[in-house]
Coordinates of C-alpha atoms (C1' of nucleotides) in Angstrom, one line a residue:
Chain A
M1 CA 0.0 0.0 0.0
T2 CA 1.4 3.3 -1.0
L3 CA 1.0 6.5 1.0
L4 CA -0.5 9.4 -0.8
L5 CA 0.9 12.5 0.9
F6 CA 0.3 16.2 0.2
N7 CA 3.5 17.7 -1.2
T8 CA 3.9 21.4 -0.4
L9 CA 6.3 21.8 -3.3
T10 CA 3.7 20.8 -5.9
G11 CA 0.5 21.6 -4.0
Q12 CA -0.7 18.1 -4.9
V13 CA -1.3 14.8 -3.1
E14 CA 1.4 12.5 -4.5
P15 CA 2.6 9.0 -3.8
L16 CA 5.5 8.9 -1.3
V17 CA 7.9 6.2 -2.4
P18 CA 11.7 5.8 -2.0
I19 CA 13.5 7.3 -4.9
D20 CA 16.1 4.5 -4.6
G21 CA 13.4 1.9 -4.6
Q22 CA 14.5 0.7 -1.1
T23 CA 14.8 2.9 1.9
L24 CA 12.8 6.0 2.4
R25 CA 15.1 8.8 3.4
M26 CA 13.5 11.6 5.3
Y27 CA 14.7 14.6 7.3
A28 CA 12.5 16.3 9.9
C29 CA 13.3 19.4 11.7
G30 CA 13.7 18.8 15.4
P31 CA 13.6 21.0 18.5
T32 CA 15.7 24.0 19.5
V33 CA 16.7 23.0 23.0
Y34 CA 16.4 26.3 24.9
D35 CA 13.4 25.2 27.0
Y36 CA 11.0 22.4 27.6
G37 CA 8.9 21.3 24.7
H38 CA 5.3 22.5 24.4
I39 CA 2.3 20.8 23.0
G40 CA 2.7 22.7 19.7
N41 CA 6.1 21.2 19.2
F42 CA 4.8 17.8 20.0
R43 CA 1.9 18.0 17.7
T44 CA 4.4 18.3 14.8
F45 CA 6.7 15.6 16.1
L46 CA 3.7 13.3 16.7
Q47 CA 2.3 13.8 13.2
V48 CA 5.7 13.0 11.8
D49 CA 5.7 9.9 14.1
V50 CA 2.3 8.9 12.6
L51 CA 3.9 9.2 9.2
R52 CA 6.9 7.1 10.0
R53 CA 4.9 4.5 11.8
F54 CA 2.5 4.1 8.9
L55 CA 5.4 3.8 6.5
K56 CA 6.8 1.1 8.7
L57 CA 3.5 -0.6 8.9
T58 CA 3.3 -0.8 5.1
G59 CA 6.8 -2.3 5.1
V60 CA 8.8 0.7 3.9
P61 CA 12.3 0.7 5.4
L62 CA 13.2 4.2 6.9
R63 CA 16.1 6.3 7.4
H64 CA 14.8 9.3 9.3
V65 CA 17.1 12.0 10.5
M66 CA 16.2 14.6 13.0
N67 CA 18.3 17.5 14.0
I68 CA 18.6 19.1 17.4
T69 CA 19.5 22.7 17.3
D70 CA 21.7 23.2 20.3
V71 CA 23.2 26.6 19.4
D72 CA 21.1 29.7 18.6
D73 CA 20.4 33.1 19.9
K74 CA 17.9 32.1 22.5
I75 CA 20.2 29.3 23.8
I76 CA 23.1 31.7 24.0
R77 CA 21.0 34.3 25.7
N78 CA 19.5 31.9 28.2
A79 CA 22.9 30.2 29.0
A80 CA 24.4 33.7 29.6
V81 CA 21.6 34.5 32.0
A82 CA 22.3 31.2 33.8
G83 CA 26.0 32.0 33.7
I84 CA 27.0 28.7 32.1
P85 CA 28.4 27.6 28.8
I86 CA 25.8 26.5 26.3
G87 CA 27.4 23.0 26.4
E88 CA 26.2 22.8 30.0
Y89 CA 22.9 24.6 29.4
T90 CA 21.4 22.4 26.6
P91 CA 21.8 18.9 27.8
R92 CA 19.1 19.1 30.4
Y93 CA 16.6 20.2 27.6
V94 CA 17.9 17.6 25.3
N95 CA 17.3 15.0 27.9
A96 CA 13.9 16.4 28.8
F97 CA 13.0 16.3 25.1
F98 CA 13.9 12.6 24.9
E99 CA 12.0 11.9 28.1
D100 CA 8.9 13.7 26.6
M101 CA 9.3 11.8 23.4
E102 CA 9.2 8.6 25.4
A103 CA 6.2 9.7 27.4
L104 CA 4.3 10.5 24.1
R105 CA 5.5 7.3 22.5
I106 CA 7.3 9.2 19.7
E107 CA 9.7 6.8 18.1
R108 CA 13.3 7.7 17.9
P109 CA 14.4 8.6 14.4
E110 CA 17.2 6.4 13.0
Q111 CA 19.6 9.3 13.3
I112 CA 19.7 12.3 15.6
A113 CA 22.1 15.0 14.7
R114 CA 23.2 17.8 16.9
A115 CA 24.2 21.1 15.3
T116 CA 27.3 21.6 17.5
D117 CA 28.6 18.2 16.4
H118 CA 28.6 19.3 12.8
I119 CA 30.2 22.7 12.7
D120 CA 32.9 21.5 10.4
R121 CA 30.4 20.2 7.9
M122 CA 28.7 23.6 7.9
V123 CA 31.9 25.4 7.4
E124 CA 32.7 23.2 4.4
L125 CA 29.3 23.9 3.0
I126 CA 29.7 27.6 3.3
Q127 CA 33.1 27.4 1.6
K128 CA 31.4 25.5 -1.3
L129 CA 28.7 28.2 -1.4
E130 CA 31.4 30.8 -1.7
A131 CA 33.0 28.9 -4.5
A132 CA 29.7 28.8 -6.2
G133 CA 29.3 32.5 -5.8
A134 CA 26.4 32.1 -3.5
A135 CA 28.0 33.3 -0.3
Y136 CA 30.0 36.3 0.7
K137 CA 31.7 37.6 3.8
T138 CA 31.0 41.0 5.3
E139 CA 33.4 43.3 7.1
D140 CA 32.5 42.1 10.5
G141 CA 33.3 38.5 9.6
S142 CA 29.8 37.2 9.1
W143 CA 28.7 35.2 6.0
Y144 CA 25.6 35.7 4.1
F145 CA 23.8 33.8 1.4
R146 CA 23.4 35.8 -1.8
L147 CA 19.8 35.5 -2.7
S148 CA 20.2 37.0 -6.1
S149 CA 22.3 33.9 -7.0
F150 CA 19.4 31.6 -6.6
P151 CA 16.4 32.6 -8.8
A152 CA 14.3 29.7 -7.7
Y153 CA 14.0 31.1 -4.2
G154 CA 10.4 31.0 -3.0
K155 CA 9.4 28.0 -4.9
L156 CA 8.3 26.1 -1.8
S157 CA 6.4 28.8 -0.1
K158 CA 5.2 30.3 -3.4
K159 CA 6.6 33.7 -2.6
D160 CA 7.5 36.1 -5.2
L161 CA 10.2 38.2 -3.8
S162 CA 11.0 40.1 -6.9
G163 CA 9.3 43.3 -5.7
M164 CA 10.8 43.0 -2.2
E165 CA 14.5 42.9 -3.1
D166 CA 15.2 46.6 -2.6
G167 CA 13.9 46.4 0.9
A168 CA 12.6 49.8 1.9
R169 CA 13.3 48.7 5.4
V170 CA 17.0 49.0 6.2
D171 CA 18.2 47.1 9.2
V172 CA 20.9 49.2 10.8
D173 CA 22.6 46.1 12.3
E174 CA 22.9 44.5 8.9
Y175 CA 23.9 47.4 6.7
E176 CA 26.8 45.4 5.3
K177 CA 24.6 42.9 3.5
D178 CA 24.3 43.2 -0.2
S179 CA 20.6 42.9 -0.1
A180 CA 18.2 43.2 2.9
R181 CA 16.8 39.7 2.2
D182 CA 20.1 37.9 2.2
F183 CA 20.2 35.6 5.2
A184 CA 23.0 34.7 7.6
L185 CA 25.1 31.6 7.1
W186 CA 27.6 32.3 9.7
K187 CA 27.5 34.9 12.5
A188 CA 30.8 36.6 13.5
A189 CA 31.7 36.1 17.1
K190 CA 30.7 38.9 19.4
P191 CA 32.7 39.4 22.6
G192 CA 31.9 36.8 25.2
E193 CA 29.6 34.8 23.0
T194 CA 30.0 31.1 22.2
A195 CA 32.1 30.8 19.1
W196 CA 34.2 28.3 17.0
D197 CA 37.5 29.1 15.4
T198 CA 37.2 27.9 11.8
A199 CA 38.6 28.3 8.4
I200 CA 36.0 30.9 7.6
G201 CA 36.6 32.8 10.8
R202 CA 35.6 32.8 14.4
G203 CA 31.9 32.7 14.9
R204 CA 28.8 30.4 15.0
P205 CA 26.5 29.0 12.5
G206 CA 23.3 30.6 11.3
W207 CA 20.2 28.6 11.9
H208 CA 19.5 27.3 8.5
I209 CA 22.9 26.0 7.5
E210 CA 22.8 23.1 10.0
C211 CA 19.9 21.4 8.3
S212 CA 21.5 21.7 4.8
A213 CA 24.9 20.3 6.1
M214 CA 23.4 17.5 8.2
S215 CA 20.9 16.3 5.7
M216 CA 23.7 16.2 3.1
E217 CA 25.8 14.3 5.5
Y218 CA 23.3 11.6 6.4
L219 CA 20.9 11.5 3.5
G220 CA 22.9 12.6 0.5
D221 CA 22.3 15.5 -1.9
S222 CA 18.8 14.5 -2.7
F223 CA 16.3 12.6 -0.5
D224 CA 12.7 11.6 -0.4
L225 CA 10.9 13.7 2.2
H226 CA 11.5 16.8 4.3
A227 CA 9.1 17.6 7.1
G228 CA 8.4 20.2 9.7
G229 CA 6.0 22.6 11.2
E230 CA 4.2 25.0 8.8
D231 CA 6.1 28.0 10.1
L232 CA 9.4 26.5 8.9
M233 CA 8.3 26.6 5.3
F234 CA 9.4 30.2 5.1
P235 CA 12.1 31.1 5.6
H236 CA 13.8 28.1 7.1
H237 CA 13.0 25.5 4.5
E238 CA 13.3 27.9 1.7
N239 CA 16.7 28.8 2.9
E240 CA 17.7 25.2 3.2
I241 CA 16.7 24.7 -0.4
A242 CA 18.8 27.7 -1.5
Q243 CA 21.8 26.5 0.4
S244 CA 21.8 22.9 -0.6
E245 CA 20.7 23.3 -4.2
S246 CA 23.2 26.0 -4.9
V247 CA 25.9 23.5 -4.2
T248 CA 24.4 20.2 -5.4
H249 CA 22.2 21.5 -8.3
K250 CA 19.8 18.7 -7.4
P251 CA 16.4 18.9 -5.6
L252 CA 17.0 18.9 -1.9
A253 CA 13.9 16.8 -1.2
R254 CA 11.3 15.6 -3.6
H255 CA 8.5 15.7 -1.1
W256 CA 7.7 18.3 1.5
M257 CA 5.3 17.9 4.4
H258 CA 4.2 20.7 6.7
V259 CA 2.2 20.2 9.8
R260 CA -0.2 23.0 10.7
F261 CA 0.0 24.8 14.0
L262 CA -2.4 23.9 16.7
L263 CA -4.5 26.5 18.5
V264 CA -5.3 26.5 22.1
D265 CA -8.9 27.6 22.9
G266 CA -9.1 29.0 19.4
R267 CA -6.0 31.1 19.6
K268 CA -2.4 30.7 18.7
M269 CA -0.6 29.4 21.7
S270 CA 1.6 31.9 23.3
K271 CA 3.0 32.7 26.7
S272 CA 1.5 36.2 26.7
E273 CA -2.0 34.8 25.9
G274 CA -1.8 32.5 28.9
N275 CA -2.6 29.5 26.8
F276 CA 0.8 28.0 26.7
Y277 CA 1.4 24.4 27.8
T278 CA 4.3 22.2 27.9
L279 CA 3.8 18.5 28.0
R280 CA 4.9 18.5 31.6
D281 CA 2.3 21.1 32.6
L282 CA -0.4 18.7 31.3
L283 CA 1.0 15.6 32.9
L284 CA 1.1 17.4 36.3
K285 CA -2.5 18.4 35.8
G286 CA -3.2 14.7 35.8
Y287 CA -3.8 14.2 32.1
K288 CA -2.5 10.9 30.7
A289 CA 0.3 10.9 28.1
S290 CA -1.8 8.6 25.9
A291 CA -4.7 11.1 25.9
I292 CA -2.4 13.9 24.9
R293 CA -1.0 11.8 22.1
L294 CA -4.4 10.8 20.8
A295 CA -5.8 14.4 21.1
L296 CA -2.8 15.7 19.1
I297 CA -2.9 13.2 16.3
S298 CA -6.7 12.7 15.9
V299 CA -7.1 15.8 13.8
P300 CA -5.2 15.2 10.5
Y301 CA -1.9 17.1 10.2
R302 CA -3.1 19.5 7.5
H303 CA -5.8 20.9 9.6
Q304 CA -5.6 23.3 12.4
L305 CA -6.2 21.5 15.7
N306 CA -7.9 23.4 18.4
F307 CA -6.5 22.0 21.6
T308 CA -8.9 22.2 24.6
F309 CA -9.3 20.4 27.9
D310 CA -12.6 19.1 26.7
G311 CA -10.8 17.5 23.8
L312 CA -8.3 16.0 26.2
A313 CA -11.1 14.5 28.3
E314 CA -12.7 13.1 25.2
A315 CA -9.5 11.4 24.2
T316 CA -9.1 10.0 27.7
N317 CA -12.6 8.4 27.5
A318 CA -12.0 7.1 24.0
I319 CA -8.8 5.4 25.1
E320 CA -10.5 4.0 28.1
R321 CA -13.1 2.4 25.9
L322 CA -10.4 0.9 23.6
R323 CA -8.4 -0.4 26.5
T324 CA -11.5 -1.9 28.2
F325 CA -12.3 -3.7 25.0
H326 CA -8.8 -4.9 24.5
E327 CA -8.7 -6.2 28.0
R328 CA -12.0 -8.0 27.4
L329 CA -10.6 -9.8 24.4
R330 CA -7.5 -10.7 26.2
T331 CA -9.1 -12.1 29.4
T332 CA -12.3 -13.7 28.1
T333 CA -12.2 -17.3 27.2
F334 CA -13.8 -17.9 23.8
A335 CA -14.8 -21.2 22.2
E336 CA -12.7 -22.5 19.3
G337 CA -13.9 -21.5 15.9
T338 CA -14.8 -18.4 14.0
N339 CA -17.9 -16.4 13.1
P340 CA -17.7 -15.6 9.4
A341 CA -19.4 -12.3 9.9
M342 CA -16.8 -11.3 12.4
Q343 CA -14.0 -12.4 10.2
A344 CA -15.4 -10.2 7.4
A345 CA -15.9 -7.3 9.8
A346 CA -12.3 -7.5 10.9
A347 CA -11.0 -7.6 7.4
K348 CA -13.2 -4.7 6.4
A349 CA -12.1 -2.6 9.3
Q350 CA -8.4 -3.4 8.6
G351 CA -8.9 -2.4 5.0
E352 CA -10.7 0.9 5.7
Y353 CA -8.2 1.7 8.4
M354 CA -5.2 1.3 6.2
E355 CA -6.9 3.1 3.3
A356 CA -7.7 6.1 5.5
L357 CA -4.1 6.5 6.6
A358 CA -2.8 5.9 3.1
N359 CA -5.0 8.9 2.1
D360 CA -2.8 11.7 3.3
L361 CA -2.7 10.3 6.8
N362 CA -6.3 10.9 7.6
T363 CA -6.2 9.9 11.2
A364 CA -9.7 11.0 12.0
E365 CA -11.1 8.8 9.3
A366 CA -8.9 5.9 10.4
R367 CA -10.4 5.8 13.8
A368 CA -13.9 5.2 12.6
P369 CA -13.5 1.6 11.4
I370 CA -11.7 0.6 14.6
F371 CA -14.6 1.8 16.7
E372 CA -17.1 0.2 14.4
L373 CA -15.3 -3.1 14.8
L374 CA -15.2 -2.6 18.5
R375 CA -18.9 -2.3 18.8
A376 CA -19.6 -5.2 16.4
S377 CA -17.3 -7.4 18.5
N378 CA -18.8 -6.4 21.8
T379 CA -22.3 -7.1 20.4
A380 CA -21.1 -10.5 19.1
I381 CA -19.5 -11.3 22.4
D382 CA -22.7 -10.4 24.3
Q383 CA -24.6 -12.7 22.1
G384 CA -22.2 -15.6 22.2
Q385 CA -21.4 -15.3 18.6
F386 CA -17.7 -14.5 19.0
F387 CA -15.0 -17.2 18.9
A388 CA -11.3 -17.7 19.5
G389 CA -10.5 -17.2 15.8
D390 CA -12.5 -13.9 15.9
R391 CA -10.6 -12.7 18.9
D392 CA -7.3 -13.3 17.1
A393 CA -8.5 -11.5 14.0
V394 CA -9.7 -8.5 16.0
L395 CA -6.6 -8.4 18.1
R396 CA -4.6 -8.2 14.8
V397 CA -6.6 -5.2 13.8
L398 CA -6.0 -3.5 17.1
A399 CA -2.3 -4.3 16.7
S400 CA -2.3 -2.4 13.4
F401 CA -4.1 0.4 15.0
D402 CA -1.7 0.6 17.9
A403 CA 1.3 0.3 15.5
V404 CA 0.4 3.8 14.5
F405 CA -1.7 5.3 17.3
D406 CA 0.0 3.5 20.1
V407 CA -2.5 4.4 22.8
I408 CA -4.0 1.0 23.8
A409 CA -0.8 -0.3 25.3
D410 CA -0.8 1.5 28.7
R411 CA 2.5 3.1 29.7
D412 CA 0.8 6.2 31.2
A413 CA 1.9 5.4 34.8
E414 CA 5.6 5.6 33.8
A415 CA 5.2 9.0 32.1
T416 CA 3.3 10.3 35.1
K417 CA 5.8 9.0 37.5
H418 CA 8.6 10.7 35.6
A419 CA 6.7 13.9 35.5
L420 CA 6.1 13.8 39.3
A421 CA 9.8 13.0 39.9
W422 CA 10.7 16.0 37.8
A423 CA 8.3 18.2 39.6
E424 CA 9.8 17.1 42.9
A425 CA 13.3 17.8 41.8
E426 CA 12.4 21.2 40.3
G427 CA 10.3 22.3 43.3
R428 CA 7.2 22.4 41.3
M429 CA 5.0 20.2 43.4
A430 CA 2.6 23.1 43.8
D431 CA 1.6 22.7 40.2
V432 CA 0.6 19.1 40.7
A433 CA -3.2 18.6 40.6
P434 CA -4.5 17.3 44.0
E435 CA -6.5 14.5 42.2
L436 CA -3.3 13.3 40.7
L437 CA -1.7 13.0 44.1
A438 CA -4.7 11.3 45.4
R439 CA -4.4 8.8 42.7
Q440 CA -0.9 8.0 43.7
A441 CA -1.9 7.3 47.3
L442 CA -2.6 3.6 47.0
S443 CA -0.2 1.0 45.9
D444 CA -1.4 -1.9 43.7
E445 CA -1.1 -4.2 46.7
E446 CA -3.2 -2.0 48.9
I447 CA -5.8 -1.8 46.1
E448 CA -5.8 -5.6 45.8
A449 CA -6.3 -5.9 49.5
L450 CA -9.3 -3.6 49.5
V451 CA -10.8 -5.3 46.5
A452 CA -10.4 -8.7 48.3
Q453 CA -12.2 -7.2 51.4
R454 CA -15.0 -6.0 49.2
T455 CA -15.4 -9.3 47.5
Q456 CA -15.6 -10.9 51.0
A457 CA -18.2 -8.4 52.1
K458 CA -20.2 -9.1 49.0
K459 CA -20.1 -12.8 49.6
Q460 CA -21.6 -12.1 53.0
R461 CA -24.1 -9.9 51.3
N462 CA -22.9 -7.0 53.3
F463 CA -23.5 -4.6 50.4
A464 CA -23.2 -1.5 52.6
R465 CA -19.6 -2.4 53.4
A466 CA -18.9 -3.4 49.9
D467 CA -20.1 -0.1 48.5
Q468 CA -18.2 1.8 51.2
I469 CA -15.0 0.2 50.0
R470 CA -15.9 0.9 46.4
N471 CA -16.5 4.6 47.2
E472 CA -13.3 4.8 49.1
L473 CA -11.4 3.4 46.1
A474 CA -13.2 5.7 43.7
E475 CA -12.0 8.7 45.7
K476 CA -8.4 7.4 45.1
G477 CA -9.2 7.2 41.4
V478 CA -9.7 3.4 41.3
V479 CA -12.6 2.1 39.3
L480 CA -14.1 -1.4 39.8
E481 CA -15.8 -3.6 37.4
D482 CA -17.6 -6.7 38.5
S483 CA -17.8 -9.5 36.0
K484 CA -18.5 -13.2 35.9
D485 CA -14.7 -13.7 35.8
G486 CA -14.1 -11.7 39.0
V487 CA -13.4 -8.1 39.8
R488 CA -11.3 -5.9 37.5
W489 CA -9.9 -2.7 38.7
K490 CA -8.2 0.1 37.0
R491 CA -6.8 3.5 37.8
K492 CA -8.6 6.4 36.3
Chain B
rG1 C1' -1.9 44.7 2.3
rG2 C1' 0.1 39.6 0.1
rC3 C1' -0.7 34.2 0.7
rG4 C1' -3.6 30.2 2.7
rC5 C1' -7.2 27.5 5.7
rG6 C1' -11.8 26.6 8.0
rG7 C1' -17.3 27.4 9.2
rU8 C1' -21.1 19.9 9.4
rA9 C1' -25.7 17.8 15.5
rC10 C1' -24.5 19.8 22.7
rC11 C1' -18.8 19.4 21.9
rC12 C1' -14.7 17.3 18.6
rA13 C1' -14.7 15.6 13.7
rA14 C1' -14.7 12.5 8.6
rG15 C1' -16.8 12.8 4.1
rU16 C1' -19.1 12.4 -1.0
rG17 C1' -22.4 15.5 -7.0
rG18 C1' -27.5 11.2 -5.4
rU19 C1' -29.3 12.5 -0.2
rA20 C1' -24.9 12.9 6.4
rA21 C1' -18.6 8.1 9.2
rG22 C1' -16.7 7.9 14.0
rG23 C1' -15.6 9.7 19.0
rG24 C1' -17.2 12.3 23.4
rA25 C1' -21.4 14.1 26.2
rG26 C1' -26.9 13.8 27.3
rA27 C1' -31.7 11.0 27.7
rG28 C1' -34.4 6.3 27.9
rG29 C1' -33.8 1.0 28.1
rU30 C1' -31.4 -4.2 28.8
rC31 C1' -27.9 -6.4 32.3
rU32 C1' -26.4 -5.8 37.7
rG33 C1' -27.7 -6.5 45.0
rC34 C1' -26.5 -1.4 43.4
rA35 C1' -22.9 0.3 40.2
rA36 C1' -19.2 -0.2 36.4
rA37 C1' -18.4 -2.3 31.7
rA38 C1' -21.2 -3.8 27.5
rC39 C1' -25.3 -3.6 24.2
rC40 C1' -30.0 -1.3 22.2
rU41 C1' -32.8 3.2 21.1
rU42 C1' -32.5 8.4 20.8
rU43 C1' -29.9 13.7 19.6
rA44 C1' -28.5 17.5 11.8
rU45 C1' -34.9 16.6 6.0
rG46 C1' -29.6 19.2 7.9
rC47 C1' -23.8 20.5 6.5
rG48 C1' -22.4 29.7 7.8
rC49 C1' -25.7 33.0 4.3
rC50 C1' -27.4 34.3 -0.8
rG51 C1' -27.3 33.3 -5.8
rG52 C1' -25.7 30.0 -10.0
rU53 C1' -24.5 25.3 -12.7
rU54 C1' -27.1 20.4 -12.5
rC55 C1' -32.4 15.7 -13.1
rG56 C1' -30.1 16.4 -8.3
rA57 C1' -25.2 20.2 -4.2
rU58 C1' -23.2 19.8 2.1
rC59 C1' -19.8 18.5 -1.7
rC60 C1' -18.7 22.5 -8.2
rC61 C1' -18.8 28.1 -9.5
rG62 C1' -19.6 33.3 -7.9
rG63 C1' -20.6 36.8 -4.0
rC64 C1' -21.2 37.9 1.1
rC65 C1' -20.6 37.1 6.6
rC66 C1' -17.7 35.0 10.5
rG67 C1' -13.3 32.6 12.6
rC68 C1' -8.1 31.3 12.2
rG69 C1' -3.1 30.8 10.4
rC70 C1' 1.4 32.4 7.7
rC71 C1' 4.1 36.6 5.8
rU72 C1' 9.2 38.3 12.1
rC73 C1' 12.1 34.2 16.6
rC74 C1' 8.5 30.3 16.5
rA75 C1' 6.6 23.2 15.8

RNA sequence: GGCGCGGUACCCAAGUGGUAAGGGAGAGGUCUGCAAAACCUUUAUGCGCCGGUUCGAUCCCGGCCCGCGCCUCCA
């Protein structure tokens, strides 16, 4: 099955297939590690995760490179404020980022590349650009890209810069540039700032050059897909194209994917609006990592997603239903055999599910057949028309679902535990929701003991006592389910 | 100002030129000691508004209204 993916470059939905007929090579812009990741960052990374997981599900081998920008103005500024070198400042945020990826079940790309590990590659690239007449050095020792040397500039974002060349706006700090639109490849060192001594002078890289240098290093001159948030389309990706293609004279990437921004309560998320959330903020409020994942991927990547707490609650409940169903399949004993109707329903769901994802990663549409199969299965089970062979077939469909969505398998407790440990270490326990703390109050053993007591009380038909225990557990976030096979409990 | 996106039931949301997936929530019911879970029924003659094309439009075209994003560091 071939993925049809919208290509920003052509404005069309096109098949995404490896140009070399084997491995799909992709580059996706990663984080700038100056702070903790927010849900907007993660929406993009999650949607790219959906892409890579679907490709893997369809049997496409991947080589996915993600950069980590560990040197830039904000990092330098923040490190200076903290009074430490950037090499000491960034690791905590790099580690936090990886921990957040793990919490959200975002798969690790095959290759992670840090900017500061590739300074020499960037310098080489700038030298090549100079040789090609596309780069020049200014008096202060900075290097700029000569936009006039690259007529195709703007082809990705569909911008016509012809009328803007003679910028009426003159930036006094950049008076040395040939043209106001020329962008920095290399910034000359300012006193006290982080800098590298290199063949092109002492300084630090501009933002865009790292992606050109590192994609070339790990994926070659030309690769299959380049992805990132919509804001990166211009100027970042446009600049990457200019830098890379001026040297290679080959298309940097054949396919470009851009994930739209999310809104929070109908507005762009920003600190000043007071609608800014990191993943950690939400975990401490008691929301499950899986619910955050589902909420952020359920609206297809090309649409704005309006993030709300209602939406998070909805995702929480939807996951609960999936997990309850999965548990029912796993723990119920079914008679041998199959129900042809169920076999057909499972095959249909699987087909519709895959087709929806193959259609430009339509995650919203992909959910529908899964829930339809869930209901059909529950009905069949209730009526005794569901057999061991059906269970296996339905479990296989759920496995396909989770191969991409990854929300049924429950690792929420670990993510929450890590978040709480972090809050403790950072002195942020005041931000932890009381309900979350209440939920941590009982150990599994204590819950088991109370459940046993309640079962005993029920046997003695002491329902008052049994209900008392149930209420007590409910206050601690533990929900009970009585069934023929005994009592199941779960944490909310 | 330039570029682009969206307005579908209480909320989220998919979708197609032929009469509206799915999720959440609510209501009623079955089951249960009571719950929970599960299932059944129910909640848009309607898809922002007005025209047009068509045998037929939510889906195509035009206009209008409203909301949002990008154009600057930003996922």
